[in-house]
Tab-separated table of C-alpha atoms in Angstrom:
chain	number	residue	atom	x	y	z
Z	30	MET	CA	0.000	0.000	0.000
Z	31	THR	CA	2.539	2.558	-1.146
Z	32	TRP	CA	-0.132	5.235	-1.503
Z	33	ARG	CA	-1.069	5.162	2.194
Z	34	SER	CA	0.754	6.586	5.202
Z	35	ASP	CA	0.161	6.802	8.963
Z	36	SER	CA	-3.155	8.273	10.102
Z	37	GLY	CA	-5.376	8.468	13.157
Z	38	LEU	CA	-2.387	8.319	15.513
Z	39	SER	CA	-4.213	10.206	18.273
Z	40	ASP	CA	-7.395	8.112	18.090
Z	41	GLY	CA	-8.749	7.562	21.589
Z	42	SER	CA	-6.982	10.551	23.083
Z	43	THR	CA	-10.253	12.371	23.772
Z	44	ALA	CA	-11.029	9.574	26.265
Z	45	ASN	CA	-7.403	9.176	27.406
Z	46	VAL	CA	-7.112	5.735	25.839
Z	47	ASP	CA	-5.239	4.280	22.864
Z	48	LEU	CA	-7.567	3.376	20.001
Z	49	THR	CA	-5.039	3.533	17.188
Z	50	GLY	CA	-5.062	0.746	14.638
Z	51	GLY	CA	-7.958	-1.303	13.401
Z	52	TYR	CA	-9.738	-0.653	10.124
Z	53	TYR	CA	-11.626	2.366	8.868
Z	54	ASP	CA	-15.139	1.637	7.772
Z	55	ALA	CA	-15.755	1.034	4.060
Z	56	GLY	CA	-14.893	4.178	2.059
Z	57	ASP	CA	-14.944	6.444	5.133
Z	58	ASN	CA	-12.477	7.446	7.848
Z	59	VAL	CA	-14.606	6.403	10.839
Z	60	LYS	CA	-14.112	3.300	12.969
Z	61	PHE	CA	-17.307	1.389	13.719
Z	62	GLY	CA	-16.640	-1.467	16.140
Z	63	PHE	CA	-19.693	-3.530	15.196
Z	64	PRO	CA	-18.929	-4.233	11.507
Z	65	MET	CA	-15.182	-4.282	12.245
Z	66	ALA	CA	-15.704	-7.077	14.777
Z	67	PHE	CA	-17.828	-9.043	12.285
Z	68	THR	CA	-15.057	-8.614	9.707
Z	69	THR	CA	-12.598	-9.994	12.255
Z	70	THR	CA	-14.746	-13.009	13.111
Z	71	MET	CA	-15.301	-13.856	9.457
Z	72	LEU	CA	-11.630	-13.511	8.542
Z	73	ALA	CA	-10.743	-15.771	11.463
Z	74	TRP	CA	-13.390	-18.333	10.445
Z	75	SER	CA	-12.123	-18.205	6.856
Z	76	ILE	CA	-8.629	-19.101	8.081
Z	77	LEU	CA	-9.885	-21.818	10.422
Z	78	GLU	CA	-11.895	-23.585	7.725
Z	79	PHE	CA	-9.832	-22.917	4.610
Z	80	GLY	CA	-6.343	-21.978	5.793
Z	81	GLY	CA	-4.646	-25.148	4.574
Z	82	LYS	CA	-1.387	-24.905	2.644
Z	83	ASN	CA	-3.083	-25.981	-0.590
Z	84	GLN	CA	-5.773	-23.330	-0.108
Z	85	MET	CA	-4.202	-20.161	1.257
Z	86	SER	CA	-0.734	-21.233	0.163
Z	87	GLY	CA	1.672	-18.307	0.585
Z	88	GLN	CA	-1.115	-15.999	1.796
Z	89	LEU	CA	-1.670	-17.604	5.200
Z	90	SER	CA	0.842	-15.376	6.988
Z	91	GLU	CA	-0.750	-12.322	5.330
Z	92	ALA	CA	-4.198	-13.441	6.461
Z	93	ARG	CA	-2.975	-13.906	10.031
Z	94	ALA	CA	-1.313	-10.480	9.988
Z	95	ALA	CA	-4.529	-8.833	8.750
Z	96	LEU	CA	-6.438	-10.669	11.488
Z	97	LYS	CA	-4.017	-9.642	14.227
Z	98	TRP	CA	-4.216	-6.006	13.119
Z	99	ALA	CA	-7.934	-6.220	13.877
Z	100	SER	CA	-7.680	-8.291	17.061
Z	101	ASP	CA	-5.020	-5.925	18.477
Z	102	TYR	CA	-7.486	-3.072	18.131
Z	103	LEU	CA	-10.444	-4.983	19.552
Z	104	LEU	CA	-8.338	-6.158	22.499
Z	105	LYS	CA	-7.491	-2.531	23.302
Z	106	ALA	CA	-11.139	-1.524	22.893
Z	107	ALA	CA	-12.194	-4.256	25.323
Z	108	THR	CA	-9.583	-3.920	28.072
Z	109	GLN	CA	-8.460	-0.322	28.533
Z	110	THR	CA	-11.241	0.869	30.821
Z	111	HIS	CA	-12.888	-1.516	33.276
Z	112	GLY	CA	-16.602	-1.835	32.580
Z	113	LYS	CA	-16.427	-0.192	29.161
Z	114	LEU	CA	-16.157	-1.486	25.613
Z	115	TYR	CA	-15.109	1.140	23.093
Z	116	VAL	CA	-17.158	0.757	19.931
Z	117	GLY	CA	-16.381	3.732	17.718
Z	118	VAL	CA	-13.974	6.532	16.867
Z	119	GLY	CA	-14.949	9.558	14.787
Z	120	ASP	CA	-18.065	11.578	14.120
Z	121	PRO	CA	-19.708	10.080	11.026
Z	122	ASN	CA	-21.650	13.252	10.237
Z	123	SER	CA	-18.576	15.474	10.034
Z	124	ASP	CA	-16.651	12.708	8.295
Z	125	HIS	CA	-19.330	12.340	5.626
Z	126	SER	CA	-19.367	16.095	5.047
Z	127	CYS	CA	-15.693	15.944	4.005
Z	128	TRP	CA	-13.870	14.088	1.268
Z	129	GLU	CA	-10.314	13.833	2.535
Z	130	ARG	CA	-7.455	11.396	2.872
Z	131	PRO	CA	-7.071	9.631	6.233
Z	132	GLU	CA	-3.645	11.257	6.483
Z	133	ASP	CA	-5.296	14.711	6.306
Z	134	MET	CA	-8.138	14.076	8.737
Z	135	ASP	CA	-9.072	17.184	10.675
Z	136	THR	CA	-12.629	16.218	11.628
Z	137	PRO	CA	-13.571	15.515	15.276
Z	138	ARG	CA	-12.530	12.077	16.584
Z	139	PRO	CA	-14.884	11.524	19.540
Z	140	VAL	CA	-14.847	8.112	21.199
Z	141	PHE	CA	-17.965	6.006	21.817
Z	142	SER	CA	-18.471	3.162	24.261
Z	143	VAL	CA	-21.027	0.862	25.838
Z	144	SER	CA	-21.250	0.082	29.550
Z	145	SER	CA	-23.603	-1.296	32.190
Z	146	THR	CA	-25.644	1.929	32.070
Z	147	ASN	CA	-25.478	2.164	28.262
Z	148	PRO	CA	-25.577	-1.481	27.186
Z	149	GLY	CA	-24.759	-2.988	23.826
Z	150	SER	CA	-25.210	-6.757	23.877
Z	151	ASP	CA	-24.982	-6.963	20.089
Z	152	VAL	CA	-21.638	-5.189	19.655
Z	153	ALA	CA	-20.291	-6.901	22.783
Z	154	GLY	CA	-21.391	-10.362	21.618
Z	155	GLU	CA	-19.798	-9.760	18.223
Z	156	THR	CA	-16.577	-8.464	19.804
Z	157	ALA	CA	-16.436	-11.534	22.048
Z	158	ALA	CA	-16.883	-13.740	18.972
Z	159	ALA	CA	-14.088	-11.892	17.158
Z	160	LEU	CA	-11.659	-12.199	20.072
Z	161	ALA	CA	-12.431	-15.900	20.576
Z	162	ALA	CA	-12.202	-16.747	16.881
Z	163	SER	CA	-8.925	-14.816	16.600
Z	164	ALA	CA	-7.536	-16.744	19.568
Z	165	LEU	CA	-8.270	-20.033	17.790
Z	166	VAL	CA	-6.364	-18.896	14.695
Z	167	LEU	CA	-3.414	-17.313	16.468
Z	168	GLN	CA	-2.870	-19.818	19.289
Z	169	SER	CA	-0.049	-21.557	17.430
Z	170	GLN	CA	1.744	-18.234	16.961
Z	171	ASN	CA	1.670	-16.680	20.433
Z	172	ARG	CA	0.054	-18.454	23.376
Z	173	THR	CA	0.434	-15.536	25.775
Z	174	TYR	CA	-1.371	-13.243	23.357
Z	175	THR	CA	-4.143	-15.732	22.685
Z	176	ARG	CA	-4.712	-16.156	26.423
Z	177	GLN	CA	-5.196	-12.385	26.597
Z	178	LEU	CA	-7.695	-12.600	23.744
Z	179	LEU	CA	-9.670	-15.351	25.487
Z	180	VAL	CA	-9.731	-13.589	28.861
Z	181	ALA	CA	-11.049	-10.457	27.151
Z	182	ALA	CA	-13.556	-12.493	25.105
Z	183	LYS	CA	-14.986	-14.072	28.264
Z	184	ASP	CA	-15.245	-10.711	30.033
Z	185	VAL	CA	-16.945	-9.019	27.079
Z	186	MET	CA	-19.326	-11.968	26.654
Z	187	ASP	CA	-20.210	-11.831	30.353
Z	188	PHE	CA	-21.006	-8.143	29.894
Z	189	ALA	CA	-23.141	-8.875	26.814
Z	190	MET	CA	-25.084	-11.532	28.728
Z	191	GLN	CA	-25.548	-9.526	31.938
Z	192	TYR	CA	-26.425	-6.081	30.601
Z	193	ARG	CA	-28.956	-6.562	27.838
Z	194	GLY	CA	-29.698	-3.923	25.234
Z	195	LYS	CA	-29.114	-2.772	21.658
Z	196	TYR	CA	-26.033	-0.652	21.203
Z	197	SER	CA	-27.849	1.584	18.731
Z	198	ASP	CA	-30.065	2.674	21.663
Z	199	SER	CA	-26.925	3.696	23.576
Z	200	VAL	CA	-24.615	5.100	20.874
Z	201	TRP	CA	-26.072	7.796	18.641
Z	202	THR	CA	-23.460	7.284	15.898
Z	203	ALA	CA	-24.702	3.727	15.283
Z	204	CYS	CA	-27.567	4.961	13.108
Z	205	PRO	CA	-28.194	5.195	10.288
Z	206	SER	CA	-24.979	3.461	9.207
Z	207	TYR	CA	-25.027	0.425	11.505
Z	208	CYS	CA	-28.301	0.321	13.410
Z	209	SER	CA	-28.861	-3.010	15.099
Z	210	TYR	CA	-31.980	-3.929	13.158
Z	211	SER	CA	-31.992	-7.596	14.165
Z	212	GLY	CA	-31.612	-6.884	17.886
Z	213	TYR	CA	-29.049	-8.646	20.029
Z	214	MET	CA	-30.278	-12.229	20.459
Z	215	ASP	CA	-28.354	-13.328	17.371
Z	216	GLU	CA	-25.095	-11.863	18.703
Z	217	LEU	CA	-25.623	-13.533	22.087
Z	218	LEU	CA	-26.053	-16.843	20.253
Z	219	TRP	CA	-23.078	-16.131	17.961
Z	220	GLY	CA	-20.747	-14.954	20.729
Z	221	ALA	CA	-21.609	-17.888	22.975
Z	222	ALA	CA	-21.112	-20.332	20.079
Z	223	TRP	CA	-17.591	-18.984	19.461
Z	224	LEU	CA	-16.754	-18.984	23.195
Z	225	HIS	CA	-17.944	-22.577	23.424
Z	226	LYS	CA	-15.788	-23.543	20.458
Z	227	ALA	CA	-12.747	-21.769	21.897
Z	228	THR	CA	-13.078	-22.843	25.558
Z	229	LYS	CA	-15.202	-26.040	25.506
Z	230	ASN	CA	-16.902	-24.576	28.589
Z	231	ALA	CA	-20.386	-26.069	28.991
Z	232	THR	CA	-21.624	-22.824	30.549
Z	233	TYR	CA	-21.838	-21.301	27.090
Z	234	LEU	CA	-23.774	-24.242	25.703
Z	235	ASN	CA	-26.228	-24.049	28.604
Z	236	PHE	CA	-26.644	-20.346	27.875
Z	237	ILE	CA	-27.248	-21.064	24.182
Z	238	ASN	CA	-29.911	-23.625	25.021
Z	239	SER	CA	-31.605	-21.184	27.405
Z	240	LEU	CA	-31.795	-18.348	24.865
Z	241	GLY	CA	-34.673	-19.591	22.742
Z	242	ALA	CA	-33.109	-17.825	19.766
Z	243	ASN	CA	-35.177	-19.589	17.119
Z	244	ASP	CA	-35.771	-16.800	14.598
Z	245	ILE	CA	-36.152	-18.031	11.019
Z	246	THR	CA	-33.773	-16.328	8.637
Z	247	ASP	CA	-32.626	-16.240	5.028
Z	248	ILE	CA	-29.826	-13.696	5.475
Z	249	PHE	CA	-26.382	-13.484	7.074
Z	250	SER	CA	-24.536	-10.231	7.650
Z	251	TRP	CA	-22.829	-7.907	10.129
Z	252	ASP	CA	-26.267	-7.346	11.633
Z	253	ASN	CA	-27.870	-10.796	11.588
Z	254	LYS	CA	-25.785	-13.767	12.801
Z	255	PHE	CA	-28.419	-16.456	13.380
Z	256	ALA	CA	-27.479	-18.493	10.300
Z	257	GLY	CA	-23.747	-18.284	10.985
Z	258	ALA	CA	-24.137	-19.432	14.585
Z	259	ARG	CA	-26.260	-22.390	13.501
Z	260	VAL	CA	-23.782	-23.510	10.848
Z	261	LEU	CA	-20.959	-23.251	13.379
Z	262	LEU	CA	-22.906	-25.253	15.963
Z	263	ALA	CA	-24.059	-27.824	13.369
Z	264	ARG	CA	-20.411	-28.796	12.935
Z	265	LYS	CA	-20.681	-30.582	16.280
Z	266	THR	CA	-23.267	-32.938	14.784
Z	267	LEU	CA	-21.805	-33.407	11.301
Z	268	VAL	CA	-18.100	-33.556	12.106
Z	269	ASP	CA	-17.926	-34.450	15.809
Z	270	LYS	CA	-20.954	-36.797	15.713
Z	271	ASP	CA	-22.624	-35.185	18.721
Z	272	ASN	CA	-26.339	-35.587	18.024
Z	273	SER	CA	-27.320	-33.269	20.853
Z	274	PHE	CA	-26.543	-30.431	18.406
Z	275	ASP	CA	-29.078	-31.714	15.858
Z	276	PRO	CA	-31.518	-28.813	16.453
Z	277	PHE	CA	-28.882	-26.433	15.111
Z	278	ARG	CA	-28.341	-28.658	12.085
Z	279	PHE	CA	-32.059	-28.554	11.332
Z	280	GLN	CA	-32.041	-24.752	11.597
Z	281	ALA	CA	-28.936	-24.486	9.405
Z	282	GLU	CA	-30.542	-26.656	6.753
Z	283	ASP	CA	-33.753	-24.646	6.911
Z	284	PHE	CA	-31.610	-21.584	6.162
Z	285	LEU	CA	-29.953	-23.340	3.209
Z	286	CYS	CA	-33.337	-24.396	1.844
Z	287	ARG	CA	-34.333	-20.726	1.858
Z	288	ILE	CA	-31.263	-19.856	-0.228
Z	289	LEU	CA	-30.710	-22.627	-2.791
Z	290	PRO	CA	-32.373	-21.881	-6.156
Z	291	ASN	CA	-33.603	-25.441	-6.718
Z	292	SER	CA	-35.285	-25.593	-3.300
Z	293	PRO	CA	-39.106	-25.573	-3.216
Z	294	SER	CA	-38.943	-23.540	0.004
Z	295	LYS	CA	-36.535	-20.835	-1.175
Z	296	THR	CA	-37.322	-17.283	-0.101
Z	297	THR	CA	-34.351	-15.691	-1.854
Z	298	GLN	CA	-34.453	-13.479	-4.925
Z	299	TYR	CA	-31.945	-13.743	-7.775
Z	300	THR	CA	-30.905	-11.360	-10.484
Z	301	PRO	CA	-31.550	-12.529	-14.065
Z	302	GLY	CA	-27.844	-13.450	-14.191
Z	303	GLY	CA	-28.200	-15.722	-11.156
Z	304	LEU	CA	-26.763	-13.577	-8.345
Z	305	ILE	CA	-28.261	-13.776	-4.862
Z	306	PHE	CA	-30.075	-10.508	-4.290
Z	307	LYS	CA	-31.026	-9.430	-0.782
Z	308	LEU	CA	-30.887	-5.647	-0.458
Z	309	SER	CA	-30.119	-2.782	-2.810
Z	310	SER	CA	-27.356	-1.286	-0.659
Z	311	ALA	CA	-24.050	-3.199	-0.911
Z	312	ASN	CA	-25.765	-6.429	-1.921
Z	313	LEU	CA	-22.476	-8.280	-2.421
Z	314	GLN	CA	-21.921	-8.269	1.349
Z	315	TYR	CA	-24.807	-10.743	1.621
Z	316	VAL	CA	-23.551	-12.769	-1.323
Z	317	THR	CA	-20.060	-13.249	0.101
Z	318	SER	CA	-21.300	-13.954	3.646
Z	319	ILE	CA	-23.990	-16.420	2.587
Z	320	THR	CA	-21.654	-18.109	0.112
Z	321	PHE	CA	-19.104	-18.614	2.878
Z	322	LEU	CA	-21.750	-20.450	4.915
Z	323	LEU	CA	-22.622	-22.562	1.856
Z	324	ASN	CA	-19.013	-23.614	1.323
Z	325	THR	CA	-18.472	-24.252	5.027
Z	326	TYR	CA	-21.613	-26.341	5.457
Z	327	ALA	CA	-20.762	-28.280	2.298
Z	328	LYS	CA	-17.353	-29.011	3.820
Z	329	TYR	CA	-19.001	-30.419	6.951
Z	330	MET	CA	-21.411	-32.463	4.830
Z	331	ALA	CA	-18.650	-33.889	2.668
Z	332	SER	CA	-16.588	-34.922	5.693
Z	333	SER	CA	-19.487	-36.964	7.040
Z	334	GLY	CA	-21.175	-38.089	3.823
Z	335	HIS	CA	-24.280	-36.218	4.928
Z	336	THR	CA	-27.174	-35.212	2.679
Z	337	PHE	CA	-30.495	-33.555	3.446
Z	338	SER	CA	-33.696	-32.620	1.634
Z	339	CYS	CA	-35.506	-29.376	0.935
Z	340	GLN	CA	-38.968	-30.884	0.886
Z	341	ASN	CA	-38.637	-33.456	-1.936
Z	342	VAL	CA	-35.329	-32.196	-3.370
Z	343	LEU	CA	-32.175	-34.011	-2.288
Z	344	ILE	CA	-29.274	-31.694	-1.427
Z	345	LYS	CA	-25.706	-32.972	-1.593
Z	346	SER	CA	-22.478	-31.193	-0.744
Z	347	SER	CA	-21.719	-31.098	-4.470
Z	348	THR	CA	-25.054	-29.315	-5.095
Z	349	ILE	CA	-24.156	-26.586	-2.635
Z	350	ARG	CA	-20.580	-26.216	-3.838
Z	351	ALA	CA	-21.588	-25.878	-7.466
Z	352	PHE	CA	-24.050	-23.127	-6.606
Z	353	ALA	CA	-21.552	-21.335	-4.348
Z	354	LYS	CA	-18.943	-21.395	-7.104
Z	355	LYS	CA	-21.380	-19.678	-9.472
Z	356	GLN	CA	-21.805	-16.859	-6.982
Z	357	ILE	CA	-18.047	-16.315	-6.702
Z	358	ASP	CA	-17.591	-16.602	-10.466
Z	359	TYR	CA	-20.263	-13.946	-10.929
Z	360	ILE	CA	-18.399	-11.564	-8.608
Z	361	LEU	CA	-15.149	-12.183	-10.483
Z	362	GLY	CA	-16.568	-11.436	-13.919
Z	363	GLN	CA	-18.794	-14.270	-15.151
Z	364	ASN	CA	-21.910	-12.113	-15.270
Z	365	PRO	CA	-24.060	-10.461	-17.980
Z	366	LEU	CA	-21.855	-7.339	-18.076
Z	367	GLY	CA	-18.550	-9.198	-17.955
Z	368	ILE	CA	-17.384	-6.939	-15.106
Z	369	SER	CA	-15.279	-8.120	-12.197
Z	370	TYR	CA	-16.542	-6.533	-8.992
Z	371	MET	CA	-13.136	-7.068	-7.407
Z	372	VAL	CA	-10.939	-4.041	-8.040
Z	373	GLY	CA	-7.835	-4.875	-10.048
Z	374	PHE	CA	-8.956	-8.389	-10.997
Z	375	GLY	CA	-9.662	-9.236	-14.627
Z	376	THR	CA	-9.662	-6.933	-17.611
Z	377	SER	CA	-12.798	-4.965	-16.698
Z	378	TYR	CA	-13.430	-3.754	-13.160
Z	379	PRO	CA	-14.692	-0.598	-11.367
Z	380	LYS	CA	-12.356	2.368	-11.734
Z	381	MET	CA	-14.258	4.968	-9.668
Z	382	VAL	CA	-14.587	3.276	-6.319
Z	383	HIS	CA	-16.301	5.239	-3.545
Z	384	HIS	CA	-13.257	5.317	-1.250
Z	385	ARG	CA	-11.518	8.411	0.015
Z	386	GLY	CA	-7.897	7.275	0.018
Z	387	SER	CA	-8.189	5.577	-3.352
Z	388	SER	CA	-9.862	8.516	-5.087
Z	389	LEU	CA	-7.550	11.277	-3.827
Z	390	PRO	CA	-3.904	11.789	-4.844
Z	391	SER	CA	-1.510	9.993	-2.500
Z	392	ILE	CA	0.746	11.794	-0.048
Z	393	ALA	CA	3.691	10.703	-2.185
Z	394	SER	CA	2.363	12.452	-5.304
Z	395	HIS	CA	0.646	15.358	-3.535
Z	396	PRO	CA	2.298	16.003	-0.143
Z	397	THR	CA	0.346	19.218	0.449
Z	398	HIS	CA	-2.680	18.971	2.758
Z	399	ILE	CA	-6.018	18.555	0.953
Z	400	GLY	CA	-8.769	20.150	3.014
Z	401	CYS	CA	-12.247	18.910	3.878
Z	402	ASN	CA	-14.007	20.547	0.950
Z	403	ASP	CA	-11.060	20.587	-1.460
Z	404	GLY	CA	-11.316	16.844	-1.876
Z	405	PHE	CA	-14.706	17.040	-3.542
Z	406	GLN	CA	-13.120	18.115	-6.822
Z	407	TYR	CA	-11.757	14.570	-6.969
Z	408	PHE	CA	-14.993	13.033	-5.701
Z	409	PHE	CA	-17.004	14.560	-8.550
Z	410	SER	CA	-14.281	14.015	-11.130
Z	411	GLY	CA	-15.011	11.687	-14.027
Z	412	ASN	CA	-11.441	10.385	-13.886
Z	413	PRO	CA	-10.535	6.931	-12.580
Z	414	ASN	CA	-9.207	6.708	-9.026
Z	415	PRO	CA	-5.457	7.426	-9.001
Z	416	ASN	CA	-4.766	4.681	-6.440
Z	417	LEU	CA	-5.822	1.109	-7.160
Z	418	LEU	CA	-7.626	-0.453	-4.191
Z	419	THR	CA	-6.427	-3.890	-5.240
Z	420	GLY	CA	-8.635	-6.788	-4.154
Z	421	ALA	CA	-11.476	-4.705	-2.742
Z	422	VAL	CA	-14.976	-5.919	-3.566
Z	423	ILE	CA	-17.608	-3.225	-3.935
Z	424	GLY	CA	-21.370	-3.196	-3.349
Z	425	GLY	CA	-22.050	-4.610	-6.798
Z	426	PRO	CA	-24.863	-4.534	-9.378
Z	427	ASP	CA	-28.566	-3.930	-8.872
Z	428	GLN	CA	-31.359	-6.509	-8.962
Z	429	ASN	CA	-31.336	-6.471	-12.769
Z	430	ASP	CA	-27.540	-7.058	-13.082
Z	431	ALA	CA	-27.151	-3.401	-14.115
Z	432	PHE	CA	-24.135	-1.402	-12.972
Z	433	SER	CA	-22.769	2.072	-13.627
Z	434	ASP	CA	-19.246	2.981	-12.541
Z	435	SER	CA	-19.989	6.203	-10.636
Z	436	ARG	CA	-18.141	7.299	-7.509
Z	437	THR	CA	-21.195	9.127	-6.156
Z	438	ASP	CA	-23.209	5.882	-6.023
Z	439	TYR	CA	-22.049	4.546	-2.657
Z	440	ASN	CA	-24.732	1.834	-2.595
Z	441	HIS	CA	-23.011	0.026	-5.450
Z	442	LEU	CA	-19.464	1.449	-5.555
Z	443	GLU	CA	-18.391	1.418	-1.912
Z	444	PRO	CA	-16.059	-1.371	-0.752
Z	445	ALA	CA	-16.100	-2.755	2.790
Z	446	THR	CA	-14.001	-5.127	4.858
Z	447	TYR	CA	-17.110	-7.144	5.732
Z	448	ILE	CA	-17.658	-7.808	2.021
Z	449	ASN	CA	-14.107	-9.089	1.606
Z	450	ALA	CA	-13.541	-11.053	4.830
Z	451	PRO	CA	-15.998	-13.913	4.147
Z	452	LEU	CA	-14.889	-13.996	0.512
Z	453	VAL	CA	-11.385	-14.948	1.693
Z	454	GLY	CA	-12.641	-18.357	2.832
Z	455	SER	CA	-14.540	-19.112	-0.366
Z	456	LEU	CA	-11.626	-18.044	-2.561
Z	457	ALA	CA	-9.223	-20.157	-0.507
Z	458	TYR	CA	-11.481	-23.182	-0.939
Z	459	LEU	CA	-11.752	-22.635	-4.698
Z	460	ALA	CA	-8.012	-22.040	-5.032
Z	461	GLY	CA	-7.353	-25.317	-3.246
Z	462	ARG	CA	-9.771	-27.208	-5.436
Z	463	TYR	CA	-9.217	-25.603	-8.824
Z	464	GLY	CA	-5.781	-24.020	-8.495
Z	465	SER	CA	-4.758	-20.383	-8.545
Z	466	GLY	CA	-4.445	-19.932	-12.301
């Protein structure tokens, strides 16, 4: 990333804590802990399931480094002030009113947190999941560090369980960007599932069974984790042969039957070109997240020779994998427009990505400060971004497979870490199966 330099080095100072590091959100310069934690969990899960040498090959160390960059930040957010979890840095309103490089940021950087008097079970449950999942990935690298991650994960999960509430009721910056629309029951289920996997402590399983979190779903995202938790828990039945987890398998398969196009009980829309279509804003986030669950569940099925039925239609692991591959192929360019929605991949890809650092001249080429409003000349420019955001996946096409490369259209042109993180696992699986050519 030669076109980026240090930024946000005083983040957290307004609360006398260190909140440097982590990832900015999508094309902005704000840190939102909720989607960042989901990104972290999904990157960790991608490595756990598909981090083999024939899959991630020479990229495994890079994946771990990207994960640790996130877990370092979340660990600081969870442990610096007793009884508080820091969940955001930066004022999104002032940030959105500027178009400036992270290196030039001069907008307010207030700090936001949840606590016993301002609860946030959803962001806390997701942060606990991220810390626990990261510990599982990094335990072979640094046992002292992973113990720190697990201690923090347990503490944050205890907080999520004890002080119930939606973080978007406590933190005004959560909406409209990352309101907790699904509530917090899914994150309690998700966090407890990851803590159970990481610690084997039956307390978390007892908590899961007491939750009654039985919502039916046909989506998986930074906001709604029900399907992900059920796939993770179903592994205990399919791989570990523990039939007491069968209820989660049934729920996971109900979810799959709502997704698969040949299922009589599907509730999912598709574009004419065959892409899963859930919502008009950043639809590819749902495609990559759901496809990860498809590939992961197919892996569990294949390891146990398991099949299931959507009403009268038999579903095999090969059925799921073939469909999942079509979704990834679509993203990478096998679609009606022949466009790759991954920046820098293929011969045709988006050139005007809605991303501040990518769209503005780099510090190296333009060392002079570019002010809040001065950046908009580049935002409204019809020229391609000067800095290639290699590998980033954007929001993608509309429900009719249509797409226009316009920087002002953030719904379709904005990249996000939570679009990319689950894609890592699917790409690693496909690279292992079909090669990297």
